[in-house]
Structure formats: structure tokens, C-alpha cells
Amino acid sequence: RHEKDATAEFTDVIVRLAHPTREKCTGVKHQSFLLLTEITQPTCYVEAVFQQDDIFSSLQVLCTQLAECEGIQAKDSANRTAIIIMTQLTKAIAQQNAKGCKARWRPVHFDSKK
């Protein structure tokens, strides 16, 4: 079990290489990984989508960039931000559907029976 040191910028991790008996110790930025204890099982399909590595990373970057803006912490900013994101998502869905048979679809696995 390995815990993140709140004061350190990097954490040492062991990476298994292609050869089954070879391992390498390297440093990883705290913002680049999550401990397994920090990840919860998705309770719905949308949570499963957001847990995809690249989508989660993009969301973290977006939220970090938004948090750096001074006025984003105002009371009504969260609602307005959600409306803007929903508008952009709606446009992207329409564009994806308009591609027809040329659309690229990503499989996301979620067991709704759990």
C-alpha cells in the first residue's frame, strides 16, 4: 500500500516492463495518477464514461484551468459553467450523429446489473 505524501510533488512507483520479471522504479507527478482506493466503481454509465483515462485527464485539466480564473468561484458560476458545457456537449453529439456511418464510436464497459 502506498500513500501520497501531501507535501511531495512526485511519488515513486514501480512499473512492470514488458518482460515479466523486469521492473523499474520511477517518479510520477501526483496529478498524473490516482490510488486504487480513490477510484470508486461507477454507479451509472455516465460515471463510467468519465472514468475513461483520457476523458478523466481532460476533465481534470479543464477544471484546473477554470479554477485558475478569478471569477469562476462566484455563486452562479457553477450553474453557468454547467450550462455552457452542456451546450457544447449537445453540439458535439449532433456533429457525431451527423457523421453517420463514418462516426467513430468508443466502447465503454459498464455492468448495470451490479
Coordinates of C-alpha atoms in Angstrom, one line a residue:
R1 CA 0.0 0.0 0.0
H2 CA 1.4 3.4 -1.0
E3 CA 0.0 6.7 0.2
K4 CA 0.5 10.1 -1.4
D5 CA 2.7 12.5 0.5
A6 CA 0.8 15.7 0.6
T7 CA 4.0 17.8 0.6
A8 CA 5.8 15.9 -2.3
E9 CA 5.3 16.8 -5.9
F10 CA 6.3 13.3 -7.1
T11 CA 5.6 9.8 -5.8
D12 CA 7.8 6.8 -6.5
V13 CA 6.1 4.0 -8.3
I14 CA 7.2 0.6 -9.6
V15 CA 6.4 -0.1 -13.2
R16 CA 6.3 -3.6 -14.6
L17 CA 8.0 -3.7 -18.0
A18 CA 7.2 -6.0 -21.0
H19 CA 9.4 -8.8 -19.6
P20 CA 7.6 -10.5 -16.7
T21 CA 10.5 -10.3 -14.3
R22 CA 11.6 -6.8 -15.0
E23 CA 10.5 -3.7 -13.0
K24 CA 11.6 -0.1 -13.0
C25 CA 11.2 2.5 -10.2
T26 CA 10.2 5.9 -11.5
G27 CA 8.7 9.1 -10.2
V28 CA 5.2 10.2 -11.2
K29 CA 3.6 13.6 -10.6
H30 CA 0.7 13.5 -8.1
Q31 CA -1.7 15.0 -10.7
S32 CA -0.9 12.1 -13.1
F33 CA -2.3 9.2 -11.1
L34 CA -4.9 8.1 -8.6
L35 CA -4.6 5.4 -6.0
L36 CA -7.0 2.5 -6.4
T37 CA -8.6 3.5 -3.1
E38 CA -9.5 6.9 -4.7
I39 CA -11.4 5.2 -7.6
T40 CA -15.0 4.2 -7.0
Q41 CA -17.0 1.8 -9.1
P42 CA -19.3 3.7 -11.4
T43 CA -22.9 3.6 -10.4
C44 CA -24.2 4.7 -13.9
Y45 CA -23.0 4.7 -17.5
V46 CA -22.1 8.4 -17.4
E47 CA -19.7 7.9 -14.4
A48 CA -18.1 5.0 -16.4
V49 CA -17.6 7.3 -19.3
F50 CA -15.9 10.0 -17.2
Q51 CA -13.6 7.3 -15.7
Q52 CA -12.0 6.7 -19.1
D53 CA -8.4 7.7 -18.6
D54 CA -8.2 10.3 -21.4
I55 CA -11.6 11.8 -20.6
F56 CA -10.8 12.0 -16.9
S57 CA -7.5 13.6 -17.6
S58 CA -9.0 16.2 -20.0
L59 CA -11.7 16.9 -17.4
Q60 CA -9.1 17.5 -14.7
V61 CA -7.1 19.8 -17.0
L62 CA -10.3 21.8 -17.9
C63 CA -11.3 22.1 -14.2
T64 CA -7.9 23.2 -13.2
Q65 CA -7.8 25.8 -15.9
L66 CA -11.3 27.1 -14.9
A67 CA -10.3 27.2 -11.2
E68 CA -7.4 29.5 -12.1
C69 CA -9.9 32.1 -13.4
E70 CA -10.7 34.6 -10.6
G71 CA -14.4 35.0 -11.1
I72 CA -15.2 31.3 -11.6
Q73 CA -15.7 30.9 -7.8
A74 CA -18.7 33.2 -7.8
K75 CA -22.0 31.7 -6.6
D76 CA -23.7 31.5 -10.0
S77 CA -20.6 30.4 -11.9
A78 CA -21.1 26.7 -11.4
N79 CA -24.6 26.7 -12.9
R80 CA -23.5 28.9 -15.8
T81 CA -20.4 26.7 -16.4
A82 CA -22.6 23.6 -16.4
I83 CA -24.9 25.2 -19.0
I84 CA -22.0 26.1 -21.3
I85 CA -20.6 22.6 -21.0
M86 CA -24.0 21.0 -21.7
T87 CA -24.4 23.3 -24.7
Q88 CA -21.1 22.2 -26.1
L89 CA -21.7 18.6 -25.4
T90 CA -25.1 18.8 -27.2
K91 CA -23.4 20.3 -30.3
A92 CA -20.7 17.6 -30.3
I93 CA -23.4 14.9 -30.0
A94 CA -25.2 16.4 -33.0
Q95 CA -21.9 16.5 -35.0
Q96 CA -21.1 12.9 -34.1
N97 CA -24.6 11.7 -35.2
A98 CA -24.3 13.7 -38.4
K99 CA -21.3 11.7 -39.4
G100 CA -23.5 8.7 -39.9
C101 CA -21.5 5.5 -40.9
K102 CA -18.2 7.5 -40.7
A103 CA -18.7 8.2 -37.0
R104 CA -16.1 6.7 -34.6
W105 CA -17.7 5.2 -31.5
R106 CA -15.9 4.3 -28.3
P107 CA -17.0 1.3 -26.4
V108 CA -17.4 2.0 -22.6
H109 CA -17.9 -1.1 -20.4
F110 CA -20.4 -0.7 -17.6
D111 CA -22.2 -3.5 -15.8
S112 CA -25.6 -2.1 -14.9
K113 CA -26.5 -5.2 -13.0
K114 CA -24.2 -4.5 -10.1

